[in-house]
């Protein structure tokens, strides 16, 4: 079973240069809710981008980049499968794609 631990993202869609970190292992389950425009879909876009290199909503990859900063998109996801821990890091401008298993690249 995959247990997501942390999602961190910056310069994606309307999120600016200051990284946003969501700890997903503080509780057994996590509920994400909010009013329209509060960023719920952005969280899904960030997670889908870091894991699969595409947008959850089918947005063109270039459109994921924050339109004000136009660089530095970076998403990191930490998760575990069994006893193994993983960190996946993906970004644009500059292009980044790294996968670490048990802290080794």
Short mmCIF file of N, CA, C and O in Angstrom, two decimals:
data_model
loop_
_atom_site.label_atom_id
_atom_site.label_comp_id
_atom_site.label_asym_id
_atom_site.label_seq_id
_atom_site.Cartn_x
_atom_site.Cartn_y
_atom_site.Cartn_z
N UNK A 1 0.84 -1.17 0.00
CA UNK A 1 0.00 0.00 0.00
C UNK A 1 0.89 1.24 0.00
O UNK A 1 1.89 1.30 0.71
N UNK A 2 0.52 2.22 -0.78
CA UNK A 2 1.24 3.49 -0.82
C UNK A 2 0.73 4.40 0.29
O UNK A 2 -0.48 4.61 0.42
N UNK A 3 1.64 4.92 1.08
CA UNK A 3 1.30 5.89 2.13
C UNK A 3 2.00 7.20 1.80
O UNK A 3 3.23 7.30 1.91
N UNK A 4 1.23 8.18 1.37
CA UNK A 4 1.78 9.49 1.06
C UNK A 4 2.11 10.21 2.36
O UNK A 4 1.33 10.22 3.30
N UNK A 5 3.30 10.82 2.40
CA UNK A 5 3.75 11.49 3.62
C UNK A 5 3.75 13.00 3.49
O UNK A 5 3.31 13.69 4.40
N UNK A 6 4.27 13.51 2.37
CA UNK A 6 4.41 14.96 2.24
C UNK A 6 4.37 15.36 0.77
O UNK A 6 4.92 14.66 -0.08
N UNK A 7 3.73 16.47 0.48
CA UNK A 7 3.71 17.06 -0.85
C UNK A 7 4.13 18.52 -0.72
O UNK A 7 3.55 19.26 0.08
N UNK A 8 5.15 18.91 -1.47
CA UNK A 8 5.65 20.28 -1.45
C UNK A 8 5.68 20.80 -2.87
O UNK A 8 6.14 20.10 -3.77
N UNK A 9 5.19 22.04 -3.09
CA UNK A 9 5.17 22.59 -4.44
C UNK A 9 5.33 24.10 -4.41
O UNK A 9 4.97 24.76 -3.44
N UNK A 10 5.92 24.61 -5.51
CA UNK A 10 6.11 26.06 -5.67
C UNK A 10 6.04 26.40 -7.15
O UNK A 10 6.38 25.57 -8.00
N UNK A 11 5.61 27.60 -7.45
CA UNK A 11 5.54 28.13 -8.82
C UNK A 11 4.71 27.26 -9.75
O UNK A 11 5.03 27.11 -10.93
N UNK A 12 3.65 26.69 -9.23
CA UNK A 12 2.72 25.92 -10.05
C UNK A 12 1.37 26.63 -10.03
O UNK A 12 0.88 27.00 -8.95
N UNK A 13 0.82 26.88 -11.21
CA UNK A 13 -0.45 27.58 -11.36
C UNK A 13 -0.42 28.89 -10.58
O UNK A 13 0.43 29.72 -10.82
N UNK A 14 -1.33 29.09 -9.62
CA UNK A 14 -1.38 30.36 -8.90
C UNK A 14 -0.50 30.37 -7.65
O UNK A 14 -0.45 31.37 -6.94
N UNK A 15 0.20 29.28 -7.37
CA UNK A 15 1.09 29.22 -6.21
C UNK A 15 2.40 29.91 -6.58
O UNK A 15 3.00 29.60 -7.61
N UNK A 16 2.84 30.81 -5.73
CA UNK A 16 4.04 31.58 -6.02
C UNK A 16 5.34 30.89 -5.64
O UNK A 16 5.39 29.67 -5.49
N UNK A 17 6.36 31.69 -5.44
CA UNK A 17 7.72 31.21 -5.20
C UNK A 17 7.91 30.58 -3.82
O UNK A 17 8.82 29.80 -3.61
N UNK A 18 7.06 30.94 -2.86
CA UNK A 18 7.16 30.36 -1.52
C UNK A 18 6.57 28.96 -1.53
O UNK A 18 5.39 28.79 -1.84
N UNK A 19 7.37 27.94 -1.18
CA UNK A 19 6.86 26.56 -1.22
C UNK A 19 5.70 26.33 -0.26
O UNK A 19 5.68 26.86 0.85
N UNK A 20 4.75 25.54 -0.71
CA UNK A 20 3.63 25.10 0.11
C UNK A 20 3.88 23.64 0.43
O UNK A 20 4.13 22.84 -0.46
N UNK A 21 3.84 23.28 1.71
CA UNK A 21 4.04 21.90 2.12
C UNK A 21 2.79 21.40 2.81
O UNK A 21 2.26 22.05 3.71
N UNK A 22 2.34 20.22 2.39
CA UNK A 22 1.18 19.58 2.99
C UNK A 22 1.67 18.26 3.57
O UNK A 22 2.14 17.38 2.84
N UNK A 23 1.58 18.14 4.90
CA UNK A 23 1.93 16.89 5.56
C UNK A 23 0.73 15.96 5.52
O UNK A 23 -0.32 16.28 6.09
N UNK A 24 0.88 14.85 4.86
CA UNK A 24 -0.24 13.94 4.67
C UNK A 24 -0.22 12.76 5.64
O UNK A 24 -1.11 11.93 5.59
N UNK A 25 0.76 12.71 6.52
CA UNK A 25 0.82 11.60 7.46
C UNK A 25 0.62 12.02 8.91
O UNK A 25 0.90 11.28 9.83
N UNK A 26 0.09 13.23 9.12
CA UNK A 26 -0.19 13.67 10.48
C UNK A 26 -1.33 12.87 11.10
O UNK A 26 -1.38 12.67 12.30
N UNK A 27 -2.26 12.43 10.26
CA UNK A 27 -3.41 11.64 10.71
C UNK A 27 -3.56 10.42 9.79
O UNK A 27 -2.96 10.36 8.73
N UNK A 28 -4.39 9.49 10.20
CA UNK A 28 -4.59 8.27 9.42
C UNK A 28 -5.22 8.57 8.06
O UNK A 28 -4.88 7.95 7.06
N UNK A 29 -6.12 9.52 8.01
CA UNK A 29 -6.74 9.94 6.75
C UNK A 29 -6.66 11.47 6.64
O UNK A 29 -6.56 12.17 7.65
N UNK A 30 -6.71 11.94 5.41
CA UNK A 30 -6.64 13.38 5.16
C UNK A 30 -7.81 13.78 4.28
O UNK A 30 -8.04 13.15 3.24
N UNK A 31 -8.53 14.80 4.67
CA UNK A 31 -9.63 15.35 3.89
C UNK A 31 -9.22 16.73 3.42
O UNK A 31 -8.77 17.56 4.21
N UNK A 32 -9.33 16.95 2.13
CA UNK A 32 -9.00 18.26 1.57
C UNK A 32 -10.31 18.90 1.13
O UNK A 32 -11.02 18.36 0.29
N UNK A 33 -10.63 20.03 1.72
CA UNK A 33 -11.87 20.73 1.37
C UNK A 33 -11.62 22.23 1.38
O UNK A 33 -10.65 22.71 1.94
N UNK A 34 -12.49 22.96 0.72
CA UNK A 34 -12.37 24.42 0.69
C UNK A 34 -13.33 24.98 -0.33
O UNK A 34 -13.93 24.25 -1.12
N UNK A 35 -13.45 26.29 -0.32
CA UNK A 35 -14.33 26.97 -1.26
C UNK A 35 -13.71 26.94 -2.65
O UNK A 35 -12.51 26.66 -2.81
N UNK A 36 -14.52 27.25 -3.65
CA UNK A 36 -14.01 27.30 -5.03
C UNK A 36 -12.85 28.28 -5.10
O UNK A 36 -12.88 29.36 -4.52
N UNK A 37 -11.81 27.87 -5.83
CA UNK A 37 -10.65 28.73 -6.03
C UNK A 37 -9.65 28.70 -4.89
O UNK A 37 -8.70 29.49 -4.89
N UNK A 38 -9.81 27.79 -3.94
CA UNK A 38 -8.89 27.77 -2.80
C UNK A 38 -7.66 26.89 -3.02
O UNK A 38 -6.75 26.90 -2.20
N UNK A 39 -7.61 26.10 -4.13
CA UNK A 39 -6.42 25.34 -4.45
C UNK A 39 -6.53 23.83 -4.36
O UNK A 39 -5.52 23.13 -4.44
N UNK A 40 -7.73 23.31 -4.19
CA UNK A 40 -7.90 21.85 -4.09
C UNK A 40 -7.43 21.16 -5.36
O UNK A 40 -6.67 20.18 -5.30
N UNK A 41 -7.82 21.64 -6.50
CA UNK A 41 -7.41 21.04 -7.78
C UNK A 41 -5.92 21.26 -8.04
O UNK A 41 -5.28 20.42 -8.68
N UNK A 42 -5.37 22.34 -7.54
CA UNK A 42 -3.94 22.59 -7.68
C UNK A 42 -3.15 21.50 -6.96
O UNK A 42 -2.11 21.05 -7.45
N UNK A 43 -3.63 21.06 -5.81
CA UNK A 43 -2.98 19.97 -5.09
C UNK A 43 -2.97 18.70 -5.94
O UNK A 43 -1.95 18.02 -6.06
N UNK A 44 -4.11 18.39 -6.56
CA UNK A 44 -4.18 17.21 -7.44
C UNK A 44 -3.29 17.37 -8.67
O UNK A 44 -2.63 16.42 -9.09
N UNK A 45 -3.25 18.57 -9.24
CA UNK A 45 -2.36 18.81 -10.39
C UNK A 45 -0.90 18.64 -9.98
O UNK A 45 -0.11 18.05 -10.73
N UNK A 46 -0.52 19.12 -8.81
CA UNK A 46 0.86 18.99 -8.34
C UNK A 46 1.22 17.52 -8.13
O UNK A 46 2.28 17.06 -8.55
N UNK A 47 0.33 16.77 -7.50
CA UNK A 47 0.59 15.35 -7.24
C UNK A 47 0.68 14.56 -8.55
O UNK A 47 1.59 13.75 -8.73
N UNK A 48 -0.23 14.82 -9.47
CA UNK A 48 -0.20 14.12 -10.76
C UNK A 48 1.03 14.51 -11.57
O UNK A 48 1.65 13.66 -12.22
N UNK A 49 1.42 15.77 -11.51
CA UNK A 49 2.61 16.22 -12.23
C UNK A 49 3.87 15.54 -11.71
O UNK A 49 4.68 15.03 -12.48
N UNK A 50 4.05 15.53 -10.39
CA UNK A 50 5.28 14.96 -9.84
C UNK A 50 5.36 13.46 -10.11
O UNK A 50 6.44 12.93 -10.39
N UNK A 51 4.24 12.75 -10.07
CA UNK A 51 4.27 11.30 -10.24
C UNK A 51 4.24 10.86 -11.71
O UNK A 51 4.89 9.87 -12.07
N UNK A 52 3.50 11.59 -12.56
CA UNK A 52 3.26 11.13 -13.92
C UNK A 52 3.71 12.11 -15.01
O UNK A 52 3.62 11.80 -16.19
N UNK A 53 4.13 13.32 -14.63
CA UNK A 53 4.59 14.30 -15.60
C UNK A 53 3.48 14.92 -16.43
O UNK A 53 3.71 15.39 -17.54
N UNK A 54 2.27 14.94 -15.88
CA UNK A 54 1.15 15.58 -16.58
C UNK A 54 0.20 16.19 -15.56
O UNK A 54 0.33 15.97 -14.36
N UNK A 55 -0.75 16.94 -16.05
CA UNK A 55 -1.73 17.61 -15.20
C UNK A 55 -2.92 16.70 -14.94
O UNK A 55 -3.33 15.95 -15.81
N UNK A 56 -3.49 16.80 -13.75
CA UNK A 56 -4.70 16.05 -13.41
C UNK A 56 -5.87 16.48 -14.29
O UNK A 56 -6.66 15.68 -14.74
N UNK A 57 -5.96 17.80 -14.57
CA UNK A 57 -7.08 18.34 -15.33
C UNK A 57 -6.81 18.41 -16.82
O UNK A 57 -7.62 18.95 -17.57
N UNK A 58 -5.66 17.90 -17.26
CA UNK A 58 -5.34 17.93 -18.69
C UNK A 58 -4.81 19.27 -19.17
O UNK A 58 -4.81 19.55 -20.36
N UNK A 59 -4.35 20.11 -18.26
CA UNK A 59 -3.78 21.41 -18.62
C UNK A 59 -2.45 21.17 -19.33
O UNK A 59 -1.68 20.29 -18.94
N UNK A 60 -2.18 21.96 -20.36
CA UNK A 60 -0.89 21.91 -21.04
C UNK A 60 0.22 22.14 -20.02
O UNK A 60 0.11 23.01 -19.16
N UNK A 61 1.32 21.37 -20.10
CA UNK A 61 2.40 21.48 -19.12
C UNK A 61 2.93 22.90 -18.99
O UNK A 61 3.23 23.35 -17.88
N UNK A 62 3.05 23.62 -20.09
CA UNK A 62 3.55 24.99 -20.03
C UNK A 62 2.63 25.89 -19.20
O UNK A 62 3.08 26.85 -18.57
N UNK A 63 1.33 25.56 -19.18
CA UNK A 63 0.38 26.35 -18.41
C UNK A 63 0.44 26.07 -16.91
O UNK A 63 -0.09 26.83 -16.11
N UNK A 64 1.09 24.96 -16.51
CA UNK A 64 1.26 24.69 -15.09
C UNK A 64 2.23 25.67 -14.44
O UNK A 64 2.13 25.95 -13.25
N UNK A 65 3.15 26.19 -15.22
CA UNK A 65 4.15 27.12 -14.71
C UNK A 65 3.48 28.43 -14.29
O UNK A 65 2.67 28.99 -15.02
N UNK A 66 3.81 28.91 -13.10
CA UNK A 66 3.24 30.15 -12.60
C UNK A 66 3.47 31.27 -13.61
O UNK A 66 4.59 31.52 -14.04
N UNK A 67 2.41 31.96 -14.02
CA UNK A 67 2.49 32.95 -15.10
C UNK A 67 3.23 34.23 -14.69
O UNK A 67 3.67 34.98 -15.55
N UNK A 68 3.38 34.48 -13.40
CA UNK A 68 4.11 35.67 -12.94
C UNK A 68 5.62 35.41 -12.89
O UNK A 68 6.40 36.22 -13.37
N UNK A 69 6.02 34.28 -12.32
CA UNK A 69 7.45 33.97 -12.15
C UNK A 69 8.06 33.33 -13.40
O UNK A 69 9.24 33.51 -13.68
N UNK A 70 7.27 32.54 -14.12
CA UNK A 70 7.67 31.90 -15.38
C UNK A 70 8.92 31.03 -15.26
O UNK A 70 9.59 30.76 -16.24
N UNK A 71 9.23 30.59 -14.04
CA UNK A 71 10.35 29.68 -13.84
C UNK A 71 10.25 29.07 -12.44
O UNK A 71 9.47 29.52 -11.61
N UNK A 72 11.05 28.04 -12.22
CA UNK A 72 11.19 27.50 -10.88
C UNK A 72 10.07 26.60 -10.39
O UNK A 72 9.95 26.37 -9.19
N UNK A 73 9.25 26.05 -11.31
CA UNK A 73 8.22 25.11 -10.87
C UNK A 73 8.93 23.89 -10.29
O UNK A 73 9.80 23.30 -10.92
N UNK A 74 8.58 23.52 -9.06
CA UNK A 74 9.17 22.36 -8.42
C UNK A 74 8.15 21.70 -7.53
O UNK A 74 7.49 22.37 -6.73
N UNK A 75 7.99 20.38 -7.70
CA UNK A 75 7.08 19.61 -6.86
C UNK A 75 7.86 18.42 -6.30
O UNK A 75 8.59 17.75 -7.03
N UNK A 76 7.71 18.17 -5.01
CA UNK A 76 8.32 17.03 -4.36
C UNK A 76 7.25 16.24 -3.64
O UNK A 76 6.36 16.81 -3.01
N UNK A 77 7.35 14.92 -3.74
CA UNK A 77 6.39 14.04 -3.07
C UNK A 77 7.17 12.96 -2.33
O UNK A 77 8.02 12.29 -2.90
N UNK A 78 6.88 12.82 -1.06
CA UNK A 78 7.47 11.76 -0.24
C UNK A 78 6.39 10.75 0.08
O UNK A 78 5.28 11.11 0.49
N UNK A 79 6.71 9.47 -0.12
CA UNK A 79 5.76 8.40 0.18
C UNK A 79 6.52 7.13 0.52
O UNK A 79 7.73 7.03 0.32
N UNK A 80 5.78 6.16 1.05
CA UNK A 80 6.39 4.87 1.36
C UNK A 80 5.52 3.76 0.79
O UNK A 80 4.31 3.89 0.65
N UNK A 81 6.21 2.68 0.44
CA UNK A 81 5.55 1.45 0.02
C UNK A 81 6.21 0.35 0.83
O UNK A 81 7.39 0.06 0.64
N UNK A 82 5.47 -0.22 1.75
CA UNK A 82 6.05 -1.19 2.66
C UNK A 82 7.13 -0.53 3.50
O UNK A 82 6.92 0.52 4.09
N UNK A 83 8.31 -1.13 3.54
CA UNK A 83 9.42 -0.58 4.34
C UNK A 83 10.28 0.40 3.55
O UNK A 83 11.18 1.01 4.11
N UNK A 84 10.02 0.58 2.26
CA UNK A 84 10.80 1.47 1.42
C UNK A 84 10.20 2.87 1.39
O UNK A 84 8.98 3.03 1.32
N UNK A 85 11.07 3.88 1.45
CA UNK A 85 10.63 5.26 1.35
C UNK A 85 11.11 5.84 0.02
O UNK A 85 12.18 5.47 -0.48
N UNK A 86 10.32 6.74 -0.55
CA UNK A 86 10.62 7.33 -1.85
C UNK A 86 10.47 8.84 -1.76
O UNK A 86 9.62 9.35 -1.04
N UNK A 87 11.29 9.52 -2.55
CA UNK A 87 11.15 10.95 -2.77
C UNK A 87 11.22 11.15 -4.28
O UNK A 87 12.19 10.74 -4.92
N UNK A 88 10.18 11.75 -4.84
CA UNK A 88 10.16 12.07 -6.27
C UNK A 88 10.15 13.58 -6.38
O UNK A 88 9.34 14.25 -5.73
N UNK A 89 11.04 14.10 -7.19
CA UNK A 89 11.17 15.55 -7.40
C UNK A 89 11.10 15.81 -8.90
O UNK A 89 11.83 15.22 -9.68
N UNK A 90 10.17 16.70 -9.31
CA UNK A 90 10.02 17.04 -10.72
C UNK A 90 9.80 18.53 -10.85
O UNK A 90 9.09 19.12 -10.03
N UNK A 91 10.40 19.14 -11.87
CA UNK A 91 10.24 20.57 -12.05
C UNK A 91 10.47 21.01 -13.48
O UNK A 91 10.93 20.25 -14.33
N UNK A 92 10.15 22.27 -13.73
CA UNK A 92 10.36 22.91 -15.03
C UNK A 92 11.08 24.24 -14.82
O UNK A 92 10.80 24.95 -13.85
N UNK A 93 11.92 24.56 -15.78
CA UNK A 93 12.67 25.83 -15.82
C UNK A 93 13.38 26.11 -14.50
O UNK A 93 13.02 27.07 -13.82
N UNK A 94 14.35 25.35 -14.12
CA UNK A 94 15.04 24.31 -14.88
C UNK A 94 14.31 22.96 -14.78
O UNK A 94 13.60 22.70 -13.83
N UNK A 95 14.58 22.12 -15.78
CA UNK A 95 13.99 20.79 -15.82
C UNK A 95 14.64 19.91 -14.76
O UNK A 95 15.85 19.82 -14.67
N UNK A 96 13.81 19.27 -13.95
CA UNK A 96 14.28 18.40 -12.88
C UNK A 96 13.45 17.13 -12.89
O UNK A 96 12.22 17.20 -13.03
N UNK A 97 14.09 15.99 -12.75
CA UNK A 97 13.38 14.74 -12.48
C UNK A 97 14.33 13.82 -11.73
O UNK A 97 15.34 13.38 -12.27
N UNK A 98 14.02 13.59 -10.47
CA UNK A 98 14.85 12.75 -9.61
C UNK A 98 13.94 11.83 -8.81
O UNK A 98 12.88 12.24 -8.35
N UNK A 99 14.40 10.59 -8.65
CA UNK A 99 13.69 9.62 -7.84
C UNK A 99 14.69 9.03 -6.85
O UNK A 99 15.75 8.54 -7.26
N UNK A 100 14.36 9.10 -5.57
CA UNK A 100 15.21 8.54 -4.53
C UNK A 100 14.46 7.40 -3.85
O UNK A 100 13.28 7.56 -3.53
N UNK A 101 15.14 6.30 -3.64
CA UNK A 101 14.57 5.19 -2.89
C UNK A 101 15.46 4.99 -1.68
O UNK A 101 16.68 4.79 -1.82
N UNK A 102 14.88 5.05 -0.51
CA UNK A 102 15.62 4.92 0.75
C UNK A 102 16.83 5.86 0.75
O UNK A 102 17.94 5.48 1.10
N UNK A 103 16.58 7.12 0.33
CA UNK A 103 17.56 8.21 0.32
C UNK A 103 18.70 8.04 -0.67
O UNK A 103 19.70 8.74 -0.61
N UNK A 104 18.58 7.11 -1.62
CA UNK A 104 19.58 6.93 -2.66
C UNK A 104 18.96 7.23 -4.01
O UNK A 104 17.85 6.82 -4.30
N UNK A 105 19.72 7.93 -4.87
CA UNK A 105 19.21 8.28 -6.19
C UNK A 105 19.20 7.08 -7.11
O UNK A 105 19.95 6.16 -6.97
#
